CSV table of C-alpha atoms in Angstrom, one decimal:
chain,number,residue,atom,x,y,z
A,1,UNK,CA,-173.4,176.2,201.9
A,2,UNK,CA,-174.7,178.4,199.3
A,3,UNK,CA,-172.9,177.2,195.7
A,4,UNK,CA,-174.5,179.5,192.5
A,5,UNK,CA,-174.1,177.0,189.6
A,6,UNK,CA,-172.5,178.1,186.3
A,7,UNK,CA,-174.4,177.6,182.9
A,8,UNK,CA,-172.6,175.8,180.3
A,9,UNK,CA,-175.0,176.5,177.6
A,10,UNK,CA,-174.0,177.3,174.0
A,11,UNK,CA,-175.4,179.2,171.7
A,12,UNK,CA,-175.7,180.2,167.5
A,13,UNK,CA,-177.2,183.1,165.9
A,14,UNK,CA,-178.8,183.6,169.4
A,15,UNK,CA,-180.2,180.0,169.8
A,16,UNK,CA,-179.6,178.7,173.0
A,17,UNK,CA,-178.3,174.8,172.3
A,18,UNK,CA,-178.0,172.3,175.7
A,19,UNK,CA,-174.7,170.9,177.1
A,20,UNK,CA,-174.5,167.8,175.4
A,21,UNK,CA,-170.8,166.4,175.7
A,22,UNK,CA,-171.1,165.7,171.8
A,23,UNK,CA,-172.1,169.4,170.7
A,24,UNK,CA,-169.3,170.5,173.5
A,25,UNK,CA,-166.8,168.7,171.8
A,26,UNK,CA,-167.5,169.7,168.3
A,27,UNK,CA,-167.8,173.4,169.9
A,28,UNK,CA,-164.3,172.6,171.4
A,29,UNK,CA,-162.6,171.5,168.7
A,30,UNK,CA,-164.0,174.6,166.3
A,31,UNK,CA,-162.8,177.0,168.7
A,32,UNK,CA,-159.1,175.4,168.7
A,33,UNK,CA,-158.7,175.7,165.6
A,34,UNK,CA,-160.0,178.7,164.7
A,35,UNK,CA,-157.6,180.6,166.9
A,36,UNK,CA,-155.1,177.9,168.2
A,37,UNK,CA,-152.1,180.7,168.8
A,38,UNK,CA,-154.1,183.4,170.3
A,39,UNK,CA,-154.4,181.1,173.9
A,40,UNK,CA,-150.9,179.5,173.9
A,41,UNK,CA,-147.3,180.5,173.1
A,42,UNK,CA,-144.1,179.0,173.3
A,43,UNK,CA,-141.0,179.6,174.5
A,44,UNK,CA,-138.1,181.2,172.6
A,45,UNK,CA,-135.6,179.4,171.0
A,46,UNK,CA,-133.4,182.5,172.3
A,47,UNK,CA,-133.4,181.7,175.9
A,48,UNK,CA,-132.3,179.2,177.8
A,49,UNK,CA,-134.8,180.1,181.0
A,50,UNK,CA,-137.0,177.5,181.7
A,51,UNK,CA,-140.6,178.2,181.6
A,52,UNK,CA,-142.5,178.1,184.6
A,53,UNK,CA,-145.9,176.8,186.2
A,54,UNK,CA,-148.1,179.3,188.6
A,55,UNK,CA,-151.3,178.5,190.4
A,56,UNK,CA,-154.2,180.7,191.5
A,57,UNK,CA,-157.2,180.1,193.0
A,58,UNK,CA,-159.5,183.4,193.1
A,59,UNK,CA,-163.5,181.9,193.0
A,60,UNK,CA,-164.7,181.1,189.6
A,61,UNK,CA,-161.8,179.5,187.0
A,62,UNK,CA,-163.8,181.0,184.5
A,63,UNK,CA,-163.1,184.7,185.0
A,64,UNK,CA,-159.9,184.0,186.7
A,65,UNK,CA,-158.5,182.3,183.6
A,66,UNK,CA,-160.1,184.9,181.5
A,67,UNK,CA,-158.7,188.0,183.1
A,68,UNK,CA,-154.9,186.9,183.1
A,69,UNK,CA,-155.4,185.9,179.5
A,70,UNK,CA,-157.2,189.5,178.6
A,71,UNK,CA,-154.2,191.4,180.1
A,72,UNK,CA,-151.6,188.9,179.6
A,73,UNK,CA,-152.8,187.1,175.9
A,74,UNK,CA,-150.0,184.6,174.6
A,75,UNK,CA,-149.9,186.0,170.8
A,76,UNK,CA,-149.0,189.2,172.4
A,77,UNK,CA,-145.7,187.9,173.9
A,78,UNK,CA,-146.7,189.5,177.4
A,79,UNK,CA,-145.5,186.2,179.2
A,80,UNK,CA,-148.4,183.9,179.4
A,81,UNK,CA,-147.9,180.6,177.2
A,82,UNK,CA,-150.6,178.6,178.3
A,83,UNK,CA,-153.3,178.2,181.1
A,84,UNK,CA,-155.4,175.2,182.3
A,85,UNK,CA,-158.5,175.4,184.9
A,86,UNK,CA,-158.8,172.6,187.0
A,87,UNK,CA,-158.9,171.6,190.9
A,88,UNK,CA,-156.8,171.2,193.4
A,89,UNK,CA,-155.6,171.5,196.8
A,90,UNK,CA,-158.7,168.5,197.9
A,91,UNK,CA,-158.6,165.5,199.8
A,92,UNK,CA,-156.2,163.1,199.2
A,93,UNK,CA,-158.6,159.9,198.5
A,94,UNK,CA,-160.7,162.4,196.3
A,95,UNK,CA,-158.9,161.9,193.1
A,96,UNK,CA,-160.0,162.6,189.6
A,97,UNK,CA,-163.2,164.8,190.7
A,98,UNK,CA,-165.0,166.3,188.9
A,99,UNK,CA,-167.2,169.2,188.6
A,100,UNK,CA,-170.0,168.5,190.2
A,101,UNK,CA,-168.6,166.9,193.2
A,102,UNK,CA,-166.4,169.6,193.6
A,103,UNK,CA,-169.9,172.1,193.8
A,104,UNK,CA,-170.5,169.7,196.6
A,105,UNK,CA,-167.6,170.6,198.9
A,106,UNK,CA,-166.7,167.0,200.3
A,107,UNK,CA,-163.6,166.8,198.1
A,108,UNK,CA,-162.4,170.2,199.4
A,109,UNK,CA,-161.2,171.0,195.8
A,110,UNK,CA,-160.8,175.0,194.4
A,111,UNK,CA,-161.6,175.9,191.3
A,112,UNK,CA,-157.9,176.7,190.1
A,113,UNK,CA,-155.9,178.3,187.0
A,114,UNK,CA,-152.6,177.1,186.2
A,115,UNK,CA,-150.4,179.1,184.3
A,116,UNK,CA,-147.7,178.4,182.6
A,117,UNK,CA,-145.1,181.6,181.7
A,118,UNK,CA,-141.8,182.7,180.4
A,119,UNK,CA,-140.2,184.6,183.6
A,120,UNK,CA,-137.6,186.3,181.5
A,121,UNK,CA,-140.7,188.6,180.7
A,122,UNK,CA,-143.5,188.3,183.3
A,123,UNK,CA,-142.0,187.9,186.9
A,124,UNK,CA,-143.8,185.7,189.3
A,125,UNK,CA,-144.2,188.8,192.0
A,126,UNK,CA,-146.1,190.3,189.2
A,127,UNK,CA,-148.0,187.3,188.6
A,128,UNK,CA,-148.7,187.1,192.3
A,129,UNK,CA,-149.4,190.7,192.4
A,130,UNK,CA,-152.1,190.5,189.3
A,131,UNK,CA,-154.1,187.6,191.1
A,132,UNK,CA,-154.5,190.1,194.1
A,133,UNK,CA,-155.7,193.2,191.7
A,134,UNK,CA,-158.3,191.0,189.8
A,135,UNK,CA,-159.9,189.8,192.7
A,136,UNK,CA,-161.5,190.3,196.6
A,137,UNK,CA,-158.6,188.4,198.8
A,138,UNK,CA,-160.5,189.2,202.6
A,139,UNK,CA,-163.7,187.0,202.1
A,140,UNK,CA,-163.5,183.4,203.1
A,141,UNK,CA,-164.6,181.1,201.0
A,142,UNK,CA,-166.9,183.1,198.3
A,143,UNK,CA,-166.4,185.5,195.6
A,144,UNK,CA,-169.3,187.7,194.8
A,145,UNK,CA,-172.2,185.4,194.6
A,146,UNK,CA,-170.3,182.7,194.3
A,147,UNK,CA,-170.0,180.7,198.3
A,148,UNK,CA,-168.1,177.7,198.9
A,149,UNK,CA,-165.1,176.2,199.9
A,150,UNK,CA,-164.4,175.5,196.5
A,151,UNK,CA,-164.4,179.4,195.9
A,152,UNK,CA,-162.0,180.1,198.7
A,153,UNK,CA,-158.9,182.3,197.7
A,154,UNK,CA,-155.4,180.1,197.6
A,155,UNK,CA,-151.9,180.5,196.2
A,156,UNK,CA,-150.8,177.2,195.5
A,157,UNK,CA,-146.7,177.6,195.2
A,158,UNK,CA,-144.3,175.1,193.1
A,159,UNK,CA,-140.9,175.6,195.4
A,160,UNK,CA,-139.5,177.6,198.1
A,161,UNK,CA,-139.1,181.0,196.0
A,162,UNK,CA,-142.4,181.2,195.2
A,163,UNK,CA,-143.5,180.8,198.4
A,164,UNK,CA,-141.1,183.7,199.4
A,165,UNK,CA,-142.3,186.1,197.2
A,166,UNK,CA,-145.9,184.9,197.7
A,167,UNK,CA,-145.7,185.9,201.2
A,168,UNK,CA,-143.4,189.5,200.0
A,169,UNK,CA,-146.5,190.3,198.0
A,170,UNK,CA,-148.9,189.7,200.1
A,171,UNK,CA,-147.7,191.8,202.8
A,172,UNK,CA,-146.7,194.9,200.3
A,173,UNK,CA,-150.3,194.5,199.1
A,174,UNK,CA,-152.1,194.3,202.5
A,175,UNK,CA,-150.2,197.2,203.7
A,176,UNK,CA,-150.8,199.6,200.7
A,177,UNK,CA,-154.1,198.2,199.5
A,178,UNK,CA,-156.2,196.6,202.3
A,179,UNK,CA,-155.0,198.1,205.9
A,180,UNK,CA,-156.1,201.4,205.0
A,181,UNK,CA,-159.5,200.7,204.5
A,182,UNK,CA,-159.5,198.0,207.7
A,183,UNK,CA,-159.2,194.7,205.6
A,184,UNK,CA,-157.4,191.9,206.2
A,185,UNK,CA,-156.3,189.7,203.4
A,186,UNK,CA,-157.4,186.0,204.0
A,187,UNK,CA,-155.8,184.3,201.0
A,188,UNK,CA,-154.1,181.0,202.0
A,189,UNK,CA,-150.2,180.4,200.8
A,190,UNK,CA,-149.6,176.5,200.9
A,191,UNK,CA,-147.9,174.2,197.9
A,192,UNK,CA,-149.0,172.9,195.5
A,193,UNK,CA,-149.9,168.8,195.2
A,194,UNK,CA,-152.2,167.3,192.6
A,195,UNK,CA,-153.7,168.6,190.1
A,196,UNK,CA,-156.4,167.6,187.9
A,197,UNK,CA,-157.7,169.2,184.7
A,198,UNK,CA,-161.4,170.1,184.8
A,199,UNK,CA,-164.1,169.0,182.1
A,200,UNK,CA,-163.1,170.2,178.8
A,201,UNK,CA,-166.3,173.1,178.4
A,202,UNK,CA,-164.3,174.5,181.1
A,203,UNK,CA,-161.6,175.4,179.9
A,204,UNK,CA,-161.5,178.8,178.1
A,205,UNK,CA,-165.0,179.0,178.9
A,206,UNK,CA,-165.3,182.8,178.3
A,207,UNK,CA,-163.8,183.3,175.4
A,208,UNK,CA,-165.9,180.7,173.6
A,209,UNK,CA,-168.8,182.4,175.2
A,210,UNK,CA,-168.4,185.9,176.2
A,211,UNK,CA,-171.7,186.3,177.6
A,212,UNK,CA,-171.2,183.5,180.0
A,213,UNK,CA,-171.4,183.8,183.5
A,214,UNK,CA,-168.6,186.1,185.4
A,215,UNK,CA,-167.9,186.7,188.8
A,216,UNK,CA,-168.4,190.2,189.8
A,217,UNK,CA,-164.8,190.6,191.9
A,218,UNK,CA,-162.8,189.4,188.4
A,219,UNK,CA,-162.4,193.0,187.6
A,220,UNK,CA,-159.2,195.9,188.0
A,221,UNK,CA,-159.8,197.4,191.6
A,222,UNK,CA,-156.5,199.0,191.4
C-alpha cells in the first residue's frame, strides 16, 4: 500500500516552523479566536427543526472539509454550522486511533468529515449530492495520489432516510454523470458507528494554512 503523508508544518512571514504539539496549540488557539464565527453557526431561534449530523468520507479530510466549508461557509447562513475531521468506520477493538495508525491501514479507519447542518436550508440530498461533485467516487481506495484504505470513498448514514436518499443520489448521479463516460461509482453506503475526532492540527487544516497539501480530485467537476 502506497500512503502519501501530509505535512503539518507551519509557517510565519515565510519561515517554515516544525510540528511541535506546543506551537500547534498556540497556532490553534490564534486561529479560533481570530475568526471563531466564520467556521461555526448556530441554529435559529426561529425554528424548531432539529439540526442534523452528515458524514463523508472522500480521501483526504483536509480538502474534503475545506471544500464544503468554501461553498457552504457557516457566517454565510448557507446551512453548514459546524464540521469536525476525524475517523471512522475501523475495527471495533481499534478505538481512539490516531493518525498515524490510521496511515497504517490495520485499524481500517477513513479519514472522515462530519458535518453538522440546519436542513430547513441545506437538504441532505444536496449534501449527498455535493460530496459526489467534489470528488472521484469510481476508484477504490485512493484519491489522486493519495492510496489507501483509509482513502477509500464512504457515506456513512445516521438513520434509515439517509440511507434512502443516499442510495436516490447515487443512482441519479451514476446515471447522468458516470454511465456516460463508462464509470461505475464505487462509493460504499453503510451506517454510521463510532466516531473519533482526529489530532487537533487537523482540523481546519486548510484554512490555517492555505498552501497546505490538497488532494487533486477536491475540485468542481460538474
Amino acid at each position: 500500500m502506497v500512503n502519501r503523508q501530509k505535512t503539518t508544518l507551519l509557517s510565519v512571514a515565510g519561515i517554515a516552523l516544525p510540528p511541535m504539539p506546543s506551537l500547534l496549540s498556540t497556532f490553534t488557539d490564534l486561529f479560533m479566536k481570530a475568526a471563531p464565527d466564520t467556521y461555526v453557526a448556530q441554529m435559529s431561534s426561529n425554528t424548531n427543526a432539529q439540526a442534523q449530523i452528515a458524514t463523508f468520507a472522500s480521501g483526504c479530510f483536509w480538502g474534503t472539509e475545506h471544500i464544503f466549508l468554501k461553498h457552504f461557509p457557516p457566517s454565510e447562513n448557507k446551512g453548514i454550522l459546524k464540521t469536525s475531521v476525524g475517523y471512522t468506520g475501523g475495527k471495533e477493538d481499534a478505538s481512539n486511533p490516531s493518525y498515524k495508525q490510521v496511515c497504517t491501514g490495520t485499524t481500517d479507519h477513513a479519514e472522515a468529515v462530519k458535518i453538522e447542518f440546519n436542513p430547513e436550508i441545506v437538504s441532505y440530498a444536496e449534501l449527498v449530492e455535493f460530496f459526489y461533485r467534489t470528488h472521484d467516487p469510481t476508484t477504490v481506495n485512493s484519491q489522486g495520489p493519495d492510496q489507501g484504505t483509509q482513502y477509500r470513498s464512504v457515506i456513512f448514514t445516521h438513520d434509515a432516510d439517509q440511507e434512502t436518499i443516499a442510495k436516490r443520489i447515487t443512482e441519479e448521479v451514476q446515471a447522468k454523470h458516470f454511465t456516460p463516460k463508462g464509470q461505475k461509482i464505487v462509493t460504499e453506503i453503510i451506517s454510521a458507528g463510532k466516531w473519533w475526532d482526529a489530532e487537533e492540527y487537523h482540523q481546519l487544516y486548510l484554512f490555517r494554512n492555505p498552501n497546505g497539501y490538497q488532494c487533486p480530485t477536491h475540485r468542481l467537476h460538474w
